[in-house]
Tab-separated table of C-alpha atoms in Angstrom:
chain	number	residue	atom	x	y	z
A	165	MET	CA	0.491	0.242	-0.338
A	166	ILE	CA	2.705	2.442	0.631
A	167	ALA	CA	3.710	2.512	-3.932
A	168	ASP	CA	0.536	3.084	-4.486
A	169	MET	CA	-0.715	5.634	-2.144
A	170	MET	CA	2.799	7.369	-2.697
A	171	ARG	CA	3.713	6.600	-6.333
A	172	PRO	CA	2.211	9.658	-8.159
A	173	ALA	CA	4.308	12.223	-5.503
A	174	LEU	CA	7.275	10.666	-6.128
A	175	ARG	CA	7.513	9.785	-9.594
A	176	ARG	CA	7.147	14.039	-9.229
A	177	GLY	CA	9.092	15.347	-6.606
A	178	LEU	CA	11.702	12.203	-5.764
A	179	ARG	CA	14.445	14.086	-7.226
A	180	ALA	CA	13.554	17.892	-6.408
A	181	LEU	CA	12.538	16.857	-2.907
A	182	ILE	CA	16.329	15.343	-2.342
A	183	ALA	CA	17.869	18.789	-4.397
A	184	ALA	CA	15.695	20.614	-1.922
A	185	VAL	CA	16.990	18.814	1.251
A	186	ALA	CA	20.246	18.856	0.238
A	187	GLY	CA	20.381	22.120	0.497
A	188	ALA	CA	18.472	23.389	2.855
A	189	GLY	CA	19.326	20.402	5.030
A	190	LEU	CA	17.575	18.862	8.077
A	191	LEU	CA	17.403	21.961	10.538
A	192	ALA	CA	15.146	23.853	8.115
A	193	LEU	CA	12.278	20.939	8.530
A	194	SER	CA	11.956	22.254	12.050
A	195	GLY	CA	10.392	25.225	11.164
A	196	CYS	CA	7.625	22.929	9.482
A	197	GLY	CA	6.163	22.121	12.770
A	198	ALA	CA	5.390	18.706	12.015
A	199	THR	CA	4.382	16.296	15.141
A	200	LEU	CA	2.925	13.694	16.126
A	201	GLU	CA	-0.184	12.452	18.587
A	202	ASN	CA	0.200	9.183	18.961
A	203	GLN	CA	-0.111	9.143	22.421
A	204	PRO	CA	-1.408	5.888	24.803
A	205	LEU	CA	-4.819	5.615	24.604
A	206	ASN	CA	-5.809	2.583	26.379
A	207	GLU	CA	-6.294	2.440	29.948
A	208	VAL	CA	-5.318	0.826	33.109
A	209	LEU	CA	-7.312	-2.542	33.781
A	210	ARG	CA	-9.691	-1.810	37.547
A	211	THR	CA	-11.270	-4.713	37.360
A	212	GLU	CA	-10.029	-8.403	37.469
A	213	VAL	CA	-13.401	-9.892	35.370
A	214	ALA	CA	-13.107	-7.829	32.056
A	215	ARG	CA	-16.053	-8.140	29.699
A	216	THR	CA	-16.500	-11.184	27.717
A	217	LYS	CA	-18.548	-13.152	25.570
A	218	SER	CA	-19.465	-16.524	24.384
A	219	ALA	CA	-17.776	-17.909	21.153
A	220	ASN	CA	-21.241	-19.068	19.546
A	221	THR	CA	-23.883	-16.448	18.829
A	222	GLY	CA	-26.252	-18.261	16.761
A	223	MET	CA	-27.099	-21.709	15.644
A	224	SER	CA	-25.789	-23.883	18.306
A	225	ASP	CA	-24.577	-27.141	15.860
A	226	THR	CA	-22.730	-24.162	13.000
A	227	LEU	CA	-19.901	-22.027	14.378
A	228	ILE	CA	-18.937	-19.785	11.664
A	229	GLY	CA	-15.624	-18.392	11.605
A	230	LEU	CA	-14.206	-15.752	9.235
A	231	SER	CA	-10.597	-14.050	8.896
A	232	PHE	CA	-9.863	-11.084	6.497
A	233	SER	CA	-7.374	-10.644	5.136
A	234	GLY	CA	-4.977	-7.285	4.510
A	235	GLY	CA	-5.202	-5.000	1.595
A	236	GLY	CA	-7.009	-1.709	1.814
A	237	THR	CA	-10.297	-0.748	0.603
A	238	ARG	CA	-9.821	-3.953	-1.757
A	239	ALA	CA	-9.283	-5.989	0.794
A	240	ALA	CA	-12.142	-4.756	2.538
A	241	ALA	CA	-14.720	-4.711	-0.084
A	242	PHE	CA	-13.610	-8.319	-0.922
A	243	SER	CA	-14.060	-8.883	2.660
A	244	PHE	CA	-17.743	-7.424	2.380
A	245	GLY	CA	-18.437	-9.450	-0.776
A	246	VAL	CA	-18.572	-12.766	1.263
A	247	LEU	CA	-20.682	-11.779	3.940
A	248	LYS	CA	-23.031	-10.399	1.296
A	249	GLU	CA	-22.754	-13.882	-0.183
A	250	LEU	CA	-23.329	-15.110	3.595
A	251	GLN	CA	-26.977	-12.708	4.309
A	252	ARG	CA	-28.097	-13.850	0.729
A	253	THR	CA	-27.911	-17.919	2.075
A	254	ARG	CA	-31.366	-18.127	4.652
A	255	VAL	CA	-31.137	-21.757	6.771
A	256	VAL	CA	-34.217	-22.770	9.465
A	257	ASN	CA	-32.909	-22.312	13.040
A	258	GLY	CA	-35.482	-24.315	15.066
A	259	SER	CA	-37.917	-22.098	14.489
A	260	ARG	CA	-35.875	-19.245	13.251
A	261	ASP	CA	-35.585	-18.402	9.966
A	262	VAL	CA	-31.723	-16.603	9.330
A	263	THR	CA	-29.040	-15.755	7.306
A	264	LEU	CA	-25.395	-17.627	7.618
A	265	ALA	CA	-23.985	-14.014	8.118
A	266	GLY	CA	-26.149	-13.259	11.186
A	267	GLU	CA	-24.956	-16.658	12.505
A	268	ILE	CA	-21.802	-15.322	11.952
A	269	ASP	CA	-19.507	-16.598	15.422
A	270	PHE	CA	-15.994	-14.427	14.681
A	271	LEU	CA	-13.766	-12.687	12.869
A	272	SER	CA	-10.277	-12.568	12.643
A	273	SER	CA	-8.904	-9.537	10.513
A	274	VAL	CA	-5.850	-7.981	9.692
A	275	SER	CA	-5.636	-4.650	7.920
A	276	GLY	CA	-7.934	-2.991	5.008
A	277	GLY	CA	-9.838	-6.385	6.020
A	278	SER	CA	-10.355	-5.409	9.867
A	279	VAL	CA	-12.493	-2.073	8.655
A	280	THR	CA	-14.568	-4.444	7.224
A	281	ALA	CA	-14.828	-7.027	10.799
A	282	ALA	CA	-14.900	-4.412	12.934
A	283	ALA	CA	-17.963	-2.161	10.901
A	284	PHE	CA	-19.536	-5.912	11.032
A	285	ALA	CA	-18.789	-6.429	14.534
A	286	LEU	CA	-20.133	-3.304	15.593
A	287	HIS	CA	-23.398	-2.927	13.382
A	288	ARG	CA	-23.830	-6.665	12.691
A	289	GLU	CA	-26.401	-6.992	9.065
A	290	LYS	CA	-26.883	-3.200	8.977
A	291	THR	CA	-23.539	-2.814	7.394
A	292	LEU	CA	-24.148	-4.877	4.587
A	293	ARG	CA	-27.141	-2.274	4.148
A	294	ASP	CA	-24.626	1.160	4.100
A	295	PHE	CA	-20.776	-0.036	4.732
A	296	ARG	CA	-20.744	0.373	0.408
A	297	GLU	CA	-22.057	3.849	0.695
A	298	LYS	CA	-19.803	5.258	3.764
A	299	PHE	CA	-16.532	3.420	3.644
A	300	LEU	CA	-16.201	1.421	0.352
A	301	LEU	CA	-16.464	4.519	-2.540
A	302	VAL	CA	-15.420	7.189	-0.822
A	303	ASN	CA	-12.226	8.523	-0.805
A	304	VAL	CA	-10.575	8.367	2.991
A	305	GLU	CA	-7.054	8.807	1.524
A	306	ALA	CA	-8.248	12.481	1.072
A	307	SER	CA	-8.462	13.099	4.913
A	308	LEU	CA	-4.636	11.701	4.546
A	309	ARG	CA	-1.165	13.173	3.707
A	310	THR	CA	-0.655	11.708	1.143
A	311	SER	CA	1.849	14.283	-0.921
A	312	LEU	CA	5.958	14.758	-1.231
A	313	SER	CA	6.554	17.569	0.661
A	314	LEU	CA	8.335	18.626	3.705
A	315	ALA	CA	6.266	17.982	6.589
A	316	ASN	CA	5.851	15.133	5.564
A	317	VAL	CA	8.921	13.485	5.037
A	318	LEU	CA	10.231	14.927	8.934
A	319	ARG	CA	6.877	13.482	10.222
A	320	ALA	CA	8.626	10.465	7.963
A	321	SER	CA	11.647	10.538	10.188
A	322	LEU	CA	10.028	10.966	13.180
A	323	GLY	CA	7.915	7.842	13.109
A	324	GLY	CA	5.187	8.300	10.015
A	325	VAL	CA	3.223	10.552	8.370
A	326	ASN	CA	-0.296	9.887	9.156
A	327	ASP	CA	-0.989	9.732	13.054
A	328	ARG	CA	-4.465	9.967	15.033
A	329	THR	CA	-5.509	12.949	13.365
A	330	GLY	CA	-6.099	10.882	9.738
A	331	LEU	CA	-7.396	7.484	9.592
A	332	GLN	CA	-7.924	7.032	13.507
A	333	ASP	CA	-10.547	10.759	13.863
A	334	TRP	CA	-11.861	9.505	9.478
A	335	LEU	CA	-12.749	6.438	11.283
A	336	ASP	CA	-14.814	7.396	14.431
A	337	ARG	CA	-16.291	10.823	12.428
A	338	ASN	CA	-17.945	7.884	9.411
A	339	LEU	CA	-18.077	4.302	10.822
A	340	PHE	CA	-17.753	4.108	14.533
A	341	GLU	CA	-18.469	7.271	16.744
A	342	GLY	CA	-16.173	6.519	19.130
A	343	ALA	CA	-17.692	2.614	19.895
A	344	THR	CA	-15.128	0.474	21.673
A	345	PHE	CA	-14.331	-3.365	22.544
A	346	GLY	CA	-16.813	-2.966	25.649
A	347	ASP	CA	-19.298	-1.753	22.485
A	348	VAL	CA	-18.846	-4.756	20.575
A	349	ALA	CA	-19.802	-6.586	23.214
A	350	ASP	CA	-22.749	-5.755	24.785
A	351	ASN	CA	-24.459	-5.462	21.083
A	352	GLY	CA	-23.882	-8.555	20.939
A	353	GLY	CA	-21.766	-9.143	18.085
A	354	PRO	CA	-19.468	-12.174	17.135
A	355	ILE	CA	-16.353	-12.409	18.562
A	356	VAL	CA	-13.283	-10.153	16.893
A	357	TRP	CA	-10.049	-10.682	16.443
A	358	ILE	CA	-7.700	-7.399	15.448
A	359	ASN	CA	-4.417	-8.157	14.267
A	360	ALA	CA	-1.272	-5.862	14.327
A	361	SER	CA	2.289	-6.164	14.617
A	362	ASP	CA	4.969	-5.608	18.398
A	363	ILE	CA	7.526	-4.084	15.802
A	364	TYR	CA	9.956	-4.019	19.551
A	365	ASN	CA	9.010	-7.875	19.781
A	366	ARG	CA	8.413	-8.705	16.053
A	367	THR	CA	5.487	-10.499	16.773
A	368	PRO	CA	1.222	-10.696	16.015
A	369	PHE	CA	-0.266	-8.385	18.437
A	370	VAL	CA	-3.787	-10.032	18.928
A	371	PHE	CA	-6.689	-7.552	20.530
A	372	ASN	CA	-8.005	-9.648	23.146
A	373	GLN	CA	-8.488	-9.337	26.616
A	374	GLN	CA	-5.539	-11.947	27.372
A	375	THR	CA	-3.293	-9.479	25.292
A	376	PHE	CA	-4.454	-7.063	27.099
A	377	ALA	CA	-4.010	-8.594	30.219
A	378	ALA	CA	-0.459	-8.771	30.035
A	379	ILE	CA	-0.249	-5.391	29.743
A	380	CYS	CA	-2.992	-4.807	32.787
A	381	SER	CA	-4.647	-2.321	30.583
A	382	ASP	CA	-8.863	-3.116	30.059
A	383	LEU	CA	-9.886	-3.547	25.848
A	384	SER	CA	-13.806	-2.898	26.894
A	385	SER	CA	-12.099	0.398	26.707
A	386	PHE	CA	-9.885	0.151	23.945
A	387	PRO	CA	-11.057	2.960	20.845
A	388	LEU	CA	-12.177	0.148	17.591
A	389	SER	CA	-10.810	2.931	15.373
A	390	GLU	CA	-6.781	2.745	16.998
A	391	ALA	CA	-7.271	-0.650	16.648
A	392	VAL	CA	-7.670	-0.614	12.668
A	393	ALA	CA	-5.357	1.462	12.121
A	394	ALA	CA	-2.820	-0.118	14.435
A	395	SER	CA	-3.724	-3.129	11.978
A	396	ALA	CA	-3.178	-1.177	9.121
A	397	ALA	CA	-0.549	1.158	9.652
A	398	VAL	CA	1.671	0.713	7.270
A	399	PRO	CA	5.401	1.566	8.215
A	400	LEU	CA	6.307	5.374	7.505
A	401	VAL	CA	2.809	6.358	5.752
A	402	PHE	CA	1.211	5.715	9.278
A	403	ALA	CA	3.011	6.415	12.833
A	404	PRO	CA	2.875	3.550	15.511
A	405	VAL	CA	-0.002	2.907	17.478
A	406	VAL	CA	1.176	3.131	20.765
A	407	LEU	CA	0.043	1.441	24.155
A	408	LYS	CA	1.135	1.817	27.597
A	409	ASN	CA	2.729	-1.042	29.459
A	410	TYR	CA	0.728	-1.107	32.561
A	411	ALA	CA	2.533	-4.063	34.170
A	412	PRO	CA	2.973	-5.015	37.106
A	413	GLU	CA	-0.095	-2.300	38.426
A	414	CYS	CA	-2.647	-5.176	38.403
A	415	PRO	CA	-3.154	-9.021	38.960
A	416	TYR	CA	-2.099	-11.838	36.515
A	417	GLU	CA	-1.985	-14.957	35.979
A	418	THR	CA	0.893	-16.040	33.577
A	419	PRO	CA	-0.651	-18.453	31.419
A	420	ASP	CA	0.582	-21.622	31.915
A	421	TRP	CA	1.822	-22.245	28.321
A	422	VAL	CA	3.978	-19.127	28.237
A	423	PRO	CA	7.578	-20.454	31.009
A	424	ARG	CA	6.353	-23.916	28.927
A	425	MET	CA	6.668	-22.476	24.940
A	426	ALA	CA	9.400	-19.959	25.900
A	427	GLY	CA	11.368	-22.370	27.389
A	428	ASP	CA	10.866	-25.364	24.643
A	429	PRO	CA	12.701	-25.120	21.781
A	430	GLU	CA	10.629	-26.681	19.741
A	431	ALA	CA	7.394	-25.136	20.367
A	432	PRO	CA	6.073	-23.301	17.764
A	433	ALA	CA	7.513	-20.073	16.613
A	434	VAL	CA	4.274	-18.212	16.768
A	435	LEU	CA	3.543	-19.633	20.219
A	436	ARG	CA	7.426	-19.176	21.494
A	437	ALA	CA	8.040	-15.386	20.617
A	438	ASN	CA	4.219	-14.756	21.386
A	439	ALA	CA	5.630	-16.231	25.097
A	440	GLU	CA	8.731	-14.020	25.099
A	441	ALA	CA	6.699	-11.083	24.172
A	442	ILE	CA	4.595	-11.773	27.055
A	443	GLN	CA	7.079	-12.051	29.733
A	444	ARG	CA	9.115	-9.051	28.261
A	445	TYR	CA	5.645	-7.033	28.829
A	446	ARG	CA	5.877	-8.214	32.192
A	447	ARG	CA	9.228	-6.954	32.371
A	448	ASN	CA	7.952	-3.781	32.266
A	449	GLU	CA	11.836	-1.954	32.214
A	450	GLN	CA	12.209	-3.574	29.038
A	451	VAL	CA	8.834	-2.498	27.196
A	452	GLN	CA	7.452	0.142	29.121
A	453	PHE	CA	4.733	1.272	25.752
A	454	VAL	CA	4.127	-1.195	23.157
A	455	LYS	CA	4.871	0.049	19.292
A	456	LEU	CA	2.381	-1.684	16.797
A	457	LEU	CA	1.922	-1.200	12.733
A	458	ASP	CA	0.272	-3.348	10.623
A	459	GLY	CA	-0.594	-6.837	11.458
A	460	GLY	CA	0.634	-7.759	7.602
A	461	LEU	CA	4.215	-7.840	8.597
A	462	THR	CA	3.137	-10.989	10.565
A	463	ASP	CA	0.658	-12.323	9.255
A	464	ASN	CA	-1.063	-10.766	6.373
A	465	LEU	CA	-3.781	-13.804	6.122
A	466	GLY	CA	-4.759	-12.035	9.524
A	467	LEU	CA	-4.934	-16.070	11.237
A	468	SER	CA	-3.213	-15.061	14.297
A	469	GLY	CA	-5.914	-14.852	17.123
A	470	LEU	CA	-7.339	-18.478	16.568
A	471	VAL	CA	-4.477	-20.110	15.759
A	472	LEU	CA	-2.815	-18.416	19.445
A	473	ALA	CA	-5.892	-19.096	21.005
A	474	LYS	CA	-6.053	-22.876	20.380
A	475	LEU	CA	-2.347	-23.384	20.782
A	476	ALA	CA	-2.704	-21.611	23.848
A	477	ALA	CA	-6.117	-23.790	24.771
A	478	LYS	CA	-5.274	-26.019	27.798
A	479	THR	CA	-8.123	-28.394	26.781
A	480	PRO	CA	-9.501	-29.911	23.854
A	481	TYR	CA	-12.256	-27.286	23.130
A	482	GLU	CA	-10.766	-24.327	23.497
A	483	PRO	CA	-11.708	-21.373	23.154
A	484	LEU	CA	-14.771	-22.960	22.535
A	485	LYS	CA	-16.863	-23.689	25.864
A	486	PRO	CA	-18.146	-27.438	27.507
A	487	ALA	CA	-21.721	-27.510	25.936
A	488	GLU	CA	-20.583	-25.183	22.604
A	489	ALA	CA	-17.634	-28.343	22.140
A	490	ILE	CA	-20.540	-30.806	22.475
A	491	ARG	CA	-23.774	-29.398	20.317
A	492	MET	CA	-20.958	-27.939	17.555
A	493	GLU	CA	-21.940	-30.242	13.782
A	494	ARG	CA	-19.912	-28.301	11.587
A	495	MET	CA	-17.270	-25.319	11.817
A	496	LEU	CA	-17.197	-23.649	8.751
A	497	PHE	CA	-14.387	-21.444	7.986
A	498	ILE	CA	-13.014	-19.633	5.185
A	499	ILE	CA	-10.365	-17.620	4.131
A	500	VAL	CA	-10.394	-14.040	3.249
A	501	ASP	CA	-7.248	-13.410	0.529
A	502	SER	CA	-6.967	-9.885	-1.454
A	503	GLY	CA	-3.304	-10.038	-1.769
A	504	ARG	CA	-1.592	-9.774	-4.705
A	505	PRO	CA	0.546	-11.418	-7.687
A	506	PRO	CA	3.803	-9.849	-8.350
A	507	ALA	CA	4.322	-6.744	-10.455
A	508	GLY	CA	6.311	-4.200	-12.581
A	509	ASP	CA	8.390	-4.757	-15.292
A	510	TRP	CA	12.078	-4.485	-13.729
A	511	ALA	CA	12.472	-8.560	-14.092
A	512	LYS	CA	12.772	-8.109	-18.034
A	513	THR	CA	15.396	-7.136	-17.855
A	514	PRO	CA	18.909	-7.252	-16.337
A	515	ASP	CA	18.674	-3.975	-14.575
A	516	GLY	CA	16.269	-3.055	-11.222
A	517	PRO	CA	14.512	-2.727	-9.132
A	518	GLU	CA	14.997	0.223	-8.109
A	519	ALA	CA	15.102	1.632	-4.687
A	520	GLN	CA	11.405	1.833	-4.379
A	521	GLU	CA	10.971	-1.294	-6.214
A	522	LEU	CA	13.241	-3.234	-4.089
A	523	ILE	CA	11.483	-2.412	-0.517
A	524	LEU	CA	8.187	-3.782	-2.541
A	525	ALA	CA	9.695	-6.199	-3.416
A	526	VAL	CA	11.682	-7.008	0.110
A	527	SER	CA	8.452	-6.799	1.617
A	528	ASP	CA	5.979	-8.357	-0.252
A	529	THR	CA	8.175	-11.415	-0.885
A	530	ALA	CA	8.554	-11.770	3.292
A	531	ILE	CA	4.188	-11.389	3.374
A	532	ASP	CA	3.989	-13.799	0.804
A	533	ALA	CA	6.082	-16.339	2.240
A	534	ASN	CA	4.392	-15.997	5.518
A	535	VAL	CA	1.200	-16.340	3.739
A	536	ARG	CA	1.879	-19.231	2.618
A	537	GLY	CA	3.101	-21.055	5.746
A	538	SER	CA	0.548	-19.302	7.296
A	539	TYR	CA	-2.136	-21.223	5.634
A	540	ASP	CA	-1.057	-24.526	5.062
A	541	TYR	CA	-0.075	-24.427	9.349
A	542	PHE	CA	-4.294	-23.266	9.912
A	543	SER	CA	-5.187	-25.967	7.027
A	544	ASN	CA	-3.526	-28.244	9.539
A	545	LEU	CA	-4.218	-27.353	13.306
A	546	MET	CA	-7.597	-27.503	11.805
A	547	SER	CA	-7.756	-30.653	10.954
A	548	GLU	CA	-5.731	-31.691	14.714
A	549	TRP	CA	-8.358	-29.505	16.350
A	550	ARG	CA	-11.203	-31.784	14.877
A	551	ARG	CA	-9.143	-35.314	15.576
A	552	GLU	CA	-8.922	-33.814	19.492
A	553	LEU	CA	-12.627	-32.733	19.830
A	554	ILE	CA	-13.990	-35.621	18.550
A	555	ASP	CA	-11.406	-38.152	21.279
A	556	TYR	CA	-13.043	-35.315	24.089
A	557	ARG	CA	-16.590	-35.949	22.996
A	558	CYS	CA	-16.871	-39.804	23.026
A	559	GLY	CA	-14.314	-39.722	26.077
A	560	LEU	CA	-17.542	-38.383	27.916
A	561	SER	CA	-20.170	-40.401	29.622
A	562	PRO	CA	-23.882	-40.306	28.053
A	563	ALA	CA	-24.386	-38.889	32.223
A	564	GLU	CA	-21.890	-36.185	31.613
A	565	VAL	CA	-23.302	-35.294	27.910
A	566	GLN	CA	-26.803	-34.264	29.388
A	567	ARG	CA	-25.492	-32.842	32.565
A	568	ILE	CA	-23.132	-30.353	30.170
A	569	ALA	CA	-25.048	-29.516	27.283
A	570	GLY	CA	-28.273	-31.083	27.994
A	571	VAL	CA	-27.650	-33.180	24.638
A	572	GLY	CA	-30.435	-37.137	24.949
A	573	PRO	CA	-29.076	-40.620	23.793
A	574	ASP	CA	-29.490	-39.637	20.129
A	575	TRP	CA	-25.990	-37.569	19.823
A	576	GLN	CA	-23.286	-39.163	17.670
A	577	CYS	CA	-20.210	-38.120	18.722
A	578	ASP	CA	-18.030	-38.134	15.718
A	579	ASP	CA	-20.681	-36.826	13.794
A	580	LEU	CA	-18.678	-33.698	13.424
A	581	ASP	CA	-16.939	-32.175	10.013
A	582	PHE	CA	-14.609	-28.937	10.052
A	583	PHE	CA	-14.561	-26.974	6.314
A	584	THR	CA	-12.460	-24.433	5.241
A	585	ALA	CA	-12.726	-22.265	2.261
A	586	ARG	CA	-10.560	-20.192	0.162
A	587	VAL	CA	-12.003	-17.063	-1.050
A	588	ALA	CA	-9.056	-15.263	-3.344
A	589	PHE	CA	-8.359	-13.425	-6.691
A	590	ASP	CA	-6.345	-16.880	-8.064
A	591	GLN	CA	-9.585	-18.397	-7.764
A	592	MET	CA	-11.835	-16.736	-10.185
A	593	GLN	CA	-12.115	-18.385	-13.809
A	594	ASP	CA	-11.940	-15.720	-16.216
A	595	GLU	CA	-9.038	-14.971	-16.589
A	596	LYS	CA	-10.285	-11.676	-17.604
A	597	ILE	CA	-12.379	-10.873	-14.442
A	598	ARG	CA	-8.705	-12.651	-12.305
A	599	ASP	CA	-6.089	-9.700	-13.930
A	600	ARG	CA	-8.770	-7.242	-13.250
A	601	LEU	CA	-8.866	-8.581	-9.744
A	602	ASP	CA	-5.200	-7.918	-9.252
A	603	SER	CA	-4.510	-4.719	-10.855
A	604	ILE	CA	-6.090	-3.759	-8.740
A	605	PRO	CA	-4.575	-1.263	-6.302
A	606	THR	CA	-4.565	-1.421	-2.402
A	607	ARG	CA	-5.175	1.983	-1.877
A	608	PHE	CA	-7.612	3.585	0.554
A	609	LYS	CA	-9.659	5.283	-2.256
A	610	LEU	CA	-10.974	2.942	-5.861
A	611	PRO	CA	-13.701	3.727	-8.688
A	612	GLU	CA	-17.420	2.516	-7.677
A	613	GLU	CA	-17.085	-0.153	-10.663
A	614	ASP	CA	-13.434	-1.270	-8.941
A	615	VAL	CA	-15.396	-1.605	-5.506
A	616	ASP	CA	-18.811	-3.585	-6.947
A	617	LEU	CA	-15.906	-5.878	-9.177
A	618	LEU	CA	-14.676	-7.176	-5.821
A	619	ILE	CA	-18.160	-7.688	-3.737
A	620	ARG	CA	-19.742	-9.794	-6.912
A	621	SER	CA	-16.537	-11.274	-7.658
A	622	ALA	CA	-16.246	-12.387	-3.801
A	623	GLY	CA	-19.481	-14.188	-3.952
A	624	GLU	CA	-19.590	-15.818	-7.133
A	625	ILE	CA	-16.288	-17.696	-5.910
A	626	LEU	CA	-17.418	-18.371	-2.418
A	627	ARG	CA	-20.432	-19.862	-4.539
A	628	ALA	CA	-18.007	-22.457	-5.844
A	629	ASP	CA	-15.582	-23.076	-3.434
A	630	ASP	CA	-15.540	-26.848	-3.513
A	631	GLU	CA	-15.239	-26.600	0.828
A	632	TYR	CA	-18.413	-24.664	1.109
A	633	ARG	CA	-20.652	-26.267	-0.983
A	634	ALA	CA	-19.569	-29.314	1.040
A	635	PHE	CA	-20.091	-27.354	3.947
A	636	LEU	CA	-23.789	-26.579	2.602
A	637	LYS	CA	-24.629	-30.364	1.176
A	638	SER	CA	-23.589	-30.584	5.189
A	639	PHE	CA	-27.184	-29.827	6.265
A	640	SER	CA	-30.793	-31.244	5.724
A	641	SER	CA	-32.154	-29.960	2.830
A	642	GLU	CA	-35.074	-28.974	4.694
A	643	MET	CA	-32.916	-26.477	6.595
A	644	VAL	CA	-31.271	-23.976	3.110
A	645	ILE	CA	-34.233	-22.938	1.811
A	646	SER	CA	-33.042	-20.203	-0.238
A	647	ARG	CA	-30.142	-18.176	-1.885
A	648	ARG	CA	-32.267	-15.366	-2.162
A	649	MET	CA	-30.183	-12.913	-4.212
A	650	VAL	CA	-29.622	-9.427	-3.424
A	651	PRO	CA	-27.962	-7.211	-5.802
A	652	VAL	CA	-25.060	-4.682	-5.242
A	653	GLN	CA	-27.055	-1.058	-3.636
């Protein structure tokens, strides 16, 4: 997104700017009055118990989760298209006629996808009526500093061109209205895990109460806009979002897995790094402030929330509750990937890439390698979790099943299916449309025709996905009553 937002100005003025800076000297930049507004907004945890909610918000026998990748408005629109497709499918749940979108249990997101995830978690299906007009069709970049100027060079040298007065302020005024994570819990929306990157510890930073408890802070009072901005904070274009570490100002019992994983060279790398980060938070003098940037630096698929929750679980059923794990018959997890393919002409000649393209190529190489590893690891983790859940369920006596979940004798312990669907540009069958999708830039402004193409394409790709089709077939025929086509407004 750095290149897409800044490239026009770079091409027009880079040489002139270098000459001006060389002639005037960096000291002259002090007259520009550039400062950053990114003081911590997180509050100390005053109570031992924070507001929490059950993972399962809808159908007791079905769990639905989604992850939204990064990529500016492109990612936000593509994720929105998946939500619209889920809204089109209606299912009979007991005596209720519901949409699959209304039954989503949890969302995990990064960068541009976090805007869609946070808006849906806060406003639920209302988001599907007005998000296109309120965000996707709006030129958000008009509220950001994107020009190449002496003041912006100084701001970049201080940590980032755009601070809280840019994206966070826009999100609060136009989408979130000052809402916090506590408001999401109170509104009954799905659990949302917004993912950023802790650039000191070089680890994913998941906005959940478990992470906030390690720094003695209260997630429920933290603004959604700050978390989304942290998740989308491309280095230099945005200043880091800063959290104050209040440890050890509150009671905190270090989870058993932290010292175990921190000292285990054979532990999964992401869990070991996270455990070491928590230990540094607790020491406080080493990390007094947590600095957060784009979640895509460590996890561009936005899977860290669920992966860390599962790896750190003490029981086979966590992060579910025992009753949820027993009643569940199927789980659908949809990974929405808006990543971009290789681009540029420098591979056609022996020259290049030049400095700007080289920086982007190095960044994209690291992100893409991380994405491929994350997807494979997540798929294996889901398969392992299903086996663990079946073993747990089948190890319970009929009396325990009845007591925990109120399930009768017809219940079958091995009746459990997991479906992992992937929605990505490379799954588009029409080559011309696929090439057009690939060419859409990762900016915070897009033309209307690109936005609507992304929305339509996401629905088409999901409908054709084998795992999603198998998920729908897992319901009895009388349960899936319609696929009401809802045109793009």
